[in-house]
Amino acid sequence: MHQYLKAIGFGNISSKKELREILTDVRDSFTQHDLIAQDTEMDFCEYQKEYGAGMGITICGDMSIHEEFEKNYYYPYFYGTGITSHADVYVERRMDKEAYAGICEDVKVGINLIFHLQNTVEFIKERQRARSTVKYKSVTLSGLCNGGTILLPVLKDKRQKERQKEEVQNRMMLVSAARMGDPEAIENLTMDDIDTYSKVSQRLVSEDVFSIVETYIMPYGIECDHYSIMGEILELQRITNEYSKEEIYVMKLDVNELTFDICVPVKNIVGDPAVGRRFKGNMWLQGRINF
């Protein structure tokens, strides 16, 4: 059973028989179906069924010329809204299956974000049409969380907010220059990191770490597309899984100046979420490339 089925409201599945029934329901009463030719005898096939606003299950496999479908893998999906980043994105095929991972190099984060590509068929079609470099406009990221914790916001006045915004802009410019090989920018970033470490070490003596660190995103576990995050809640809504009737929170978060949506079961959240508060949890990062 996929670990993140719980994130879209299938937390009560207790047997493989129940899972097979759900996957059969996806294939027989799908809301979207795509095909792309692989060779003369086999097509790559994708069935999707939506069980709530923007969330559902995708089944991928091979379709023969006799219309016989063989399932290779499945995964839960959740579509985010808006644009997360206009940064460069690279796509690599996974070794064991016809699935793809995207790598987003956004200077706001400081690390390369690796995500599971949702629109696989669309990407393959674009690649076949282009026959070289695939052109894209932007990427929309989203996250699936099995649970999390709500934290209160950090109290700041208007002047502190403006100063922080200016510092973020300056750091982004330094990171961009450092990637181009500017030795002065690299030295300035190194000195900034040393100063930050020193200040944080001093404040940790008398303050809690979550009153110092407002938001973060960092790799979690051994999977390359799993991240531990903490972000400010910008928007909040509650939706229901039509199949299981479980309630799901959909939150738009600001994480290190990146904006994306996550979904998390209502029953697995500790605390009362509200706009302005912060969410902390672990997520599986997905994304769609906008062509």
Short mmCIF file of C-alpha atoms in Angstrom, two decimals:
data_model
loop_
_atom_site.label_atom_id
_atom_site.label_comp_id
_atom_site.label_asym_id
_atom_site.label_seq_id
_atom_site.Cartn_x
_atom_site.Cartn_y
_atom_site.Cartn_z
CA MET A 1 0.00 0.00 0.00
CA HIS A 2 1.30 3.47 -0.89
CA GLN A 3 2.39 5.38 2.20
CA TYR A 4 0.68 8.62 1.15
CA LEU A 5 -2.78 7.22 0.43
CA LYS A 6 -3.55 8.46 3.96
CA ALA A 7 -2.86 12.04 2.86
CA ILE A 8 -5.83 12.07 0.45
CA GLY A 9 -8.27 10.37 2.82
CA PHE A 10 -7.66 6.63 2.46
CA GLY A 11 -6.29 6.13 5.97
CA ASN A 12 -8.81 3.42 6.88
CA ILE A 13 -7.70 0.85 4.29
CA SER A 14 -6.84 -2.28 6.28
CA SER A 15 -6.30 -4.96 3.62
CA LYS A 16 -5.00 -5.49 0.10
CA LYS A 17 -8.51 -6.55 -0.92
CA GLU A 18 -9.85 -3.06 -0.12
CA LEU A 19 -6.95 -1.51 -2.02
CA ARG A 20 -7.67 -3.67 -5.09
CA GLU A 21 -11.31 -2.59 -5.00
CA ILE A 22 -10.28 1.07 -5.01
CA LEU A 23 -7.79 0.58 -7.86
CA THR A 24 -10.45 -1.31 -9.84
CA ASP A 25 -12.80 1.63 -9.25
CA VAL A 26 -10.13 4.01 -10.62
CA ARG A 27 -9.71 1.95 -13.80
CA ASP A 28 -13.42 1.32 -14.41
CA SER A 29 -14.81 4.78 -13.61
CA PHE A 30 -11.87 7.09 -14.33
CA THR A 31 -12.21 10.85 -14.70
CA GLN A 32 -9.21 11.15 -17.04
CA HIS A 33 -7.47 8.70 -19.37
CA ASP A 34 -4.29 9.29 -21.43
CA LEU A 35 -2.28 7.19 -23.89
CA ILE A 36 1.11 7.70 -25.50
CA ALA A 37 2.76 5.32 -27.98
CA GLN A 38 5.92 3.57 -26.75
CA ASP A 39 6.49 1.16 -29.66
CA THR A 40 4.50 -0.60 -32.39
CA GLU A 41 2.80 -3.00 -29.98
CA MET A 42 2.55 -1.20 -26.63
CA ASP A 43 1.30 2.18 -25.34
CA PHE A 44 1.97 3.85 -22.02
CA CYS A 45 -1.42 4.23 -20.36
CA GLU A 46 -2.58 6.38 -17.45
CA TYR A 47 -5.91 6.25 -15.59
CA GLN A 48 -6.85 8.95 -13.09
CA LYS A 49 -9.83 9.27 -10.80
CA GLU A 50 -10.57 12.33 -8.68
CA TYR A 51 -11.92 11.66 -5.18
CA GLY A 52 -11.99 15.30 -4.07
CA ALA A 53 -11.13 18.74 -5.39
CA GLY A 54 -7.72 18.29 -7.04
CA MET A 55 -6.85 14.97 -5.39
CA GLY A 56 -7.16 11.33 -6.39
CA ILE A 57 -5.29 8.24 -7.58
CA THR A 58 -3.34 7.63 -10.78
CA ILE A 59 -2.70 4.16 -12.23
CA CYS A 60 0.04 3.77 -14.84
CA GLY A 61 0.78 0.75 -17.01
CA ASP A 62 0.99 -0.72 -20.50
CA MET A 63 -1.85 -1.07 -23.01
CA SER A 64 -1.43 -3.65 -25.77
CA ILE A 65 -2.81 -3.36 -29.31
CA HIS A 66 -5.57 -5.72 -28.15
CA GLU A 67 -6.54 -3.18 -25.44
CA GLU A 68 -5.27 -5.37 -22.62
CA PHE A 69 -4.09 -3.23 -19.71
CA GLU A 70 -1.27 -4.30 -17.38
CA LYS A 71 -0.76 -2.16 -14.27
CA ASN A 72 2.84 -1.21 -13.45
CA TYR A 73 2.36 1.16 -10.52
CA TYR A 74 -0.06 3.62 -8.91
CA TYR A 75 0.24 6.70 -6.73
CA PRO A 76 -1.99 9.25 -4.95
CA TYR A 77 -1.87 12.74 -6.38
CA PHE A 78 -2.78 16.25 -5.27
CA TYR A 79 -2.77 19.16 -7.72
CA GLY A 80 -1.59 22.51 -6.44
CA THR A 81 -2.81 25.89 -7.66
CA GLY A 82 -1.01 28.95 -8.98
CA ILE A 83 2.66 29.17 -9.94
CA THR A 84 5.35 28.07 -7.49
CA SER A 85 8.48 28.87 -9.46
CA HIS A 86 9.78 30.09 -12.82
CA ALA A 87 13.24 28.64 -12.14
CA ASP A 88 15.03 26.08 -14.30
CA VAL A 89 13.60 22.56 -14.16
CA TYR A 90 15.36 19.36 -15.23
CA VAL A 91 13.54 16.06 -15.65
CA GLU A 92 15.06 12.58 -15.27
CA ARG A 93 13.42 9.19 -15.78
CA ARG A 94 13.46 6.82 -12.82
CA MET A 95 15.45 3.64 -13.31
CA ASP A 96 12.78 1.07 -12.46
CA LYS A 97 9.61 2.40 -14.15
CA GLU A 98 8.15 4.87 -16.60
CA ALA A 99 8.00 7.65 -14.04
CA TYR A 100 9.90 10.92 -13.88
CA ALA A 101 11.47 13.15 -11.24
CA GLY A 102 11.80 16.90 -11.70
CA ILE A 103 14.59 19.02 -10.25
CA CYS A 104 13.80 22.68 -9.57
CA GLU A 105 16.72 25.06 -8.97
CA ASP A 106 15.08 28.01 -7.24
CA VAL A 107 17.49 30.42 -5.54
CA LYS A 108 14.90 31.25 -2.86
CA VAL A 109 15.40 27.85 -1.25
CA GLY A 110 19.13 27.34 -1.56
CA ILE A 111 18.79 23.64 -2.42
CA ASN A 112 17.58 21.76 -5.49
CA LEU A 113 13.99 20.62 -4.94
CA ILE A 114 13.28 17.14 -6.33
CA PHE A 115 9.63 16.31 -7.02
CA HIS A 116 7.54 13.52 -8.53
CA LEU A 117 6.28 14.62 -11.95
CA GLN A 118 2.48 14.44 -12.17
CA ASN A 119 1.88 15.15 -15.87
CA THR A 120 4.03 12.34 -17.24
CA VAL A 121 2.08 11.76 -20.47
CA GLU A 122 2.04 15.48 -21.29
CA PHE A 123 5.81 15.65 -20.74
CA ILE A 124 6.46 12.63 -23.00
CA LYS A 125 4.30 14.18 -25.73
CA GLU A 126 6.16 17.49 -25.48
CA ARG A 127 9.50 15.67 -25.61
CA GLN A 128 8.48 13.72 -28.71
CA ARG A 129 7.20 16.88 -30.37
CA ALA A 130 10.28 18.97 -29.56
CA ARG A 131 12.83 16.19 -30.33
CA SER A 132 15.39 18.16 -28.32
CA THR A 133 15.05 20.49 -25.33
CA VAL A 134 11.54 20.69 -23.89
CA LYS A 135 10.38 24.27 -23.38
CA TYR A 136 8.28 25.13 -20.33
CA LYS A 137 6.88 28.22 -18.62
CA SER A 138 6.79 27.39 -14.91
CA VAL A 139 6.23 24.67 -12.32
CA THR A 140 3.42 24.19 -9.81
CA LEU A 141 4.44 22.21 -6.74
CA SER A 142 2.23 20.49 -4.17
CA GLY A 143 2.75 18.29 -1.13
CA LEU A 144 1.06 15.26 0.43
CA CYS A 145 1.32 15.07 4.23
CA ASN A 146 0.10 12.26 6.47
CA GLY A 147 0.02 14.53 9.52
CA GLY A 148 1.48 17.62 11.10
CA THR A 149 1.53 20.19 13.89
CA ILE A 150 0.20 23.73 14.04
CA LEU A 151 2.48 26.40 15.54
CA LEU A 152 1.77 30.01 16.46
CA PRO A 153 3.32 32.74 14.27
CA VAL A 154 6.45 34.68 15.17
CA LEU A 155 5.61 38.20 16.37
CA LYS A 156 7.22 40.87 14.18
CA ASP A 157 6.63 44.58 13.64
CA LYS A 158 6.46 46.30 10.24
CA ARG A 159 10.11 47.37 10.29
CA GLN A 160 11.32 43.82 11.02
CA LYS A 161 9.23 42.46 8.12
CA GLU A 162 10.67 45.02 5.70
CA ARG A 163 14.22 44.33 6.85
CA GLN A 164 13.71 40.57 6.49
CA LYS A 165 12.33 41.01 2.97
CA GLU A 166 15.36 43.10 2.02
CA GLU A 167 17.73 40.48 3.45
CA VAL A 168 16.03 37.74 1.44
CA GLN A 169 16.38 39.75 -1.78
CA ASN A 170 20.06 40.41 -1.10
CA ARG A 171 20.72 36.73 -0.39
CA MET A 172 18.97 35.69 -3.62
CA MET A 173 21.22 38.04 -5.59
CA LEU A 174 24.31 36.63 -3.85
CA VAL A 175 23.26 33.03 -4.52
CA SER A 176 22.67 33.84 -8.22
CA ALA A 177 26.09 35.47 -8.45
CA ALA A 178 27.75 32.55 -6.62
CA ARG A 179 26.24 30.08 -9.10
CA MET A 180 27.86 32.10 -11.88
CA GLY A 181 31.22 31.64 -10.15
CA ASP A 182 31.63 35.06 -8.51
CA PRO A 183 34.29 34.52 -5.77
CA GLU A 184 33.24 37.64 -3.82
CA ALA A 185 29.62 36.44 -3.66
CA ILE A 186 30.76 33.00 -2.47
CA GLU A 187 32.87 34.62 0.27
CA ASN A 188 29.97 36.88 1.35
CA LEU A 189 27.60 33.90 1.57
CA THR A 190 30.11 31.98 3.66
CA MET A 191 30.53 34.90 6.07
CA ASP A 192 26.74 35.35 6.29
CA ASP A 193 26.31 31.68 7.18
CA ILE A 194 28.97 31.95 9.90
CA ASP A 195 27.29 35.07 11.36
CA THR A 196 23.87 33.38 11.26
CA TYR A 197 25.21 30.29 13.04
CA SER A 198 26.78 32.46 15.74
CA LYS A 199 23.58 34.50 16.31
CA VAL A 200 21.37 31.40 16.41
CA SER A 201 23.70 29.66 18.89
CA GLN A 202 23.51 32.65 21.23
CA ARG A 203 19.71 32.94 21.01
CA LEU A 204 19.12 29.21 21.56
CA VAL A 205 20.38 29.61 25.12
CA SER A 206 17.21 31.51 26.10
CA GLU A 207 14.77 30.99 23.18
CA ASP A 208 12.96 28.11 21.49
CA VAL A 209 14.25 27.18 18.02
CA PHE A 210 10.80 27.69 16.42
CA SER A 211 10.69 31.29 17.64
CA ILE A 212 13.94 31.89 15.71
CA VAL A 213 13.31 29.82 12.56
CA GLU A 214 10.08 30.99 10.92
CA THR A 215 10.00 28.64 7.92
CA TYR A 216 12.22 25.93 6.48
CA ILE A 217 12.36 23.13 3.93
CA MET A 218 14.96 20.39 4.09
CA PRO A 219 15.34 16.79 2.85
CA TYR A 220 13.78 14.14 5.06
CA GLY A 221 14.54 10.41 5.15
CA ILE A 222 16.24 8.47 2.37
CA GLU A 223 13.77 9.26 -0.44
CA CYS A 224 14.99 12.14 -2.60
CA ASP A 225 11.52 13.77 -2.94
CA HIS A 226 10.57 13.73 0.76
CA TYR A 227 10.95 16.94 2.75
CA SER A 228 10.43 18.25 6.25
CA ILE A 229 8.76 21.66 6.09
CA MET A 230 7.46 24.49 8.20
CA GLY A 231 5.54 27.32 6.56
CA GLU A 232 3.05 30.08 7.17
CA ILE A 233 -0.57 29.26 6.30
CA LEU A 234 -1.82 31.74 3.69
CA GLU A 235 -5.11 30.05 2.79
CA LEU A 236 -7.09 27.21 4.34
CA GLN A 237 -10.04 25.11 3.22
CA ARG A 238 -11.65 21.81 4.15
CA ILE A 239 -12.66 19.19 1.57
CA THR A 240 -14.04 15.65 1.79
CA ASN A 241 -12.89 12.44 0.12
CA GLU A 242 -15.98 11.29 -1.80
CA TYR A 243 -15.13 7.60 -1.39
CA SER A 244 -14.04 7.35 2.26
CA LYS A 245 -15.82 10.50 3.54
CA GLU A 246 -12.64 11.50 5.42
CA GLU A 247 -12.05 15.26 5.77
CA ILE A 248 -8.88 16.83 4.38
CA TYR A 249 -7.29 20.21 5.03
CA VAL A 250 -5.92 21.96 1.95
CA MET A 251 -3.43 24.67 2.92
CA LYS A 252 -1.53 27.19 0.84
CA LEU A 253 1.84 27.70 2.54
CA ASP A 254 4.64 30.22 2.32
CA VAL A 255 7.84 28.22 2.79
CA ASN A 256 11.12 30.11 2.35
CA GLU A 257 9.39 32.57 -0.05
CA LEU A 258 7.98 29.66 -2.10
CA THR A 259 4.20 29.31 -2.29
CA PHE A 260 2.56 25.91 -2.78
CA ASP A 261 -0.41 23.84 -1.60
CA ILE A 262 -0.42 20.78 0.64
CA CYS A 263 -3.15 18.36 1.73
CA VAL A 264 -3.28 16.66 5.14
CA PRO A 265 -6.01 14.65 6.94
CA VAL A 266 -7.96 16.66 9.50
CA LYS A 267 -7.75 13.88 12.11
CA ASN A 268 -3.93 13.75 11.93
CA ILE A 269 -3.25 17.41 12.71
CA VAL A 270 -2.19 18.47 16.21
CA GLY A 271 -3.55 21.95 16.91
CA ASP A 272 -6.07 24.26 15.29
CA PRO A 273 -4.98 25.52 11.85
CA ALA A 274 -5.76 29.11 10.87
CA VAL A 275 -4.47 31.68 8.40
CA GLY A 276 -1.33 33.31 9.83
CA ARG A 277 -0.33 30.31 11.92
CA ARG A 278 2.39 27.87 10.85
CA PHE A 279 2.24 24.24 9.75
CA LYS A 280 5.07 21.80 10.47
CA GLY A 281 5.24 18.30 8.99
CA ASN A 282 6.80 15.90 6.51
CA MET A 283 5.65 15.77 2.90
CA TRP A 284 6.03 13.97 -0.41
CA LEU A 285 6.68 16.66 -3.01
CA GLN A 286 4.88 16.48 -6.37
CA GLY A 287 4.70 18.93 -9.23
CA ARG A 288 3.34 19.77 -12.67
CA ILE A 289 5.39 21.42 -15.38
CA ASN A 290 3.39 24.12 -17.16
CA PHE A 291 4.18 24.00 -20.89
#
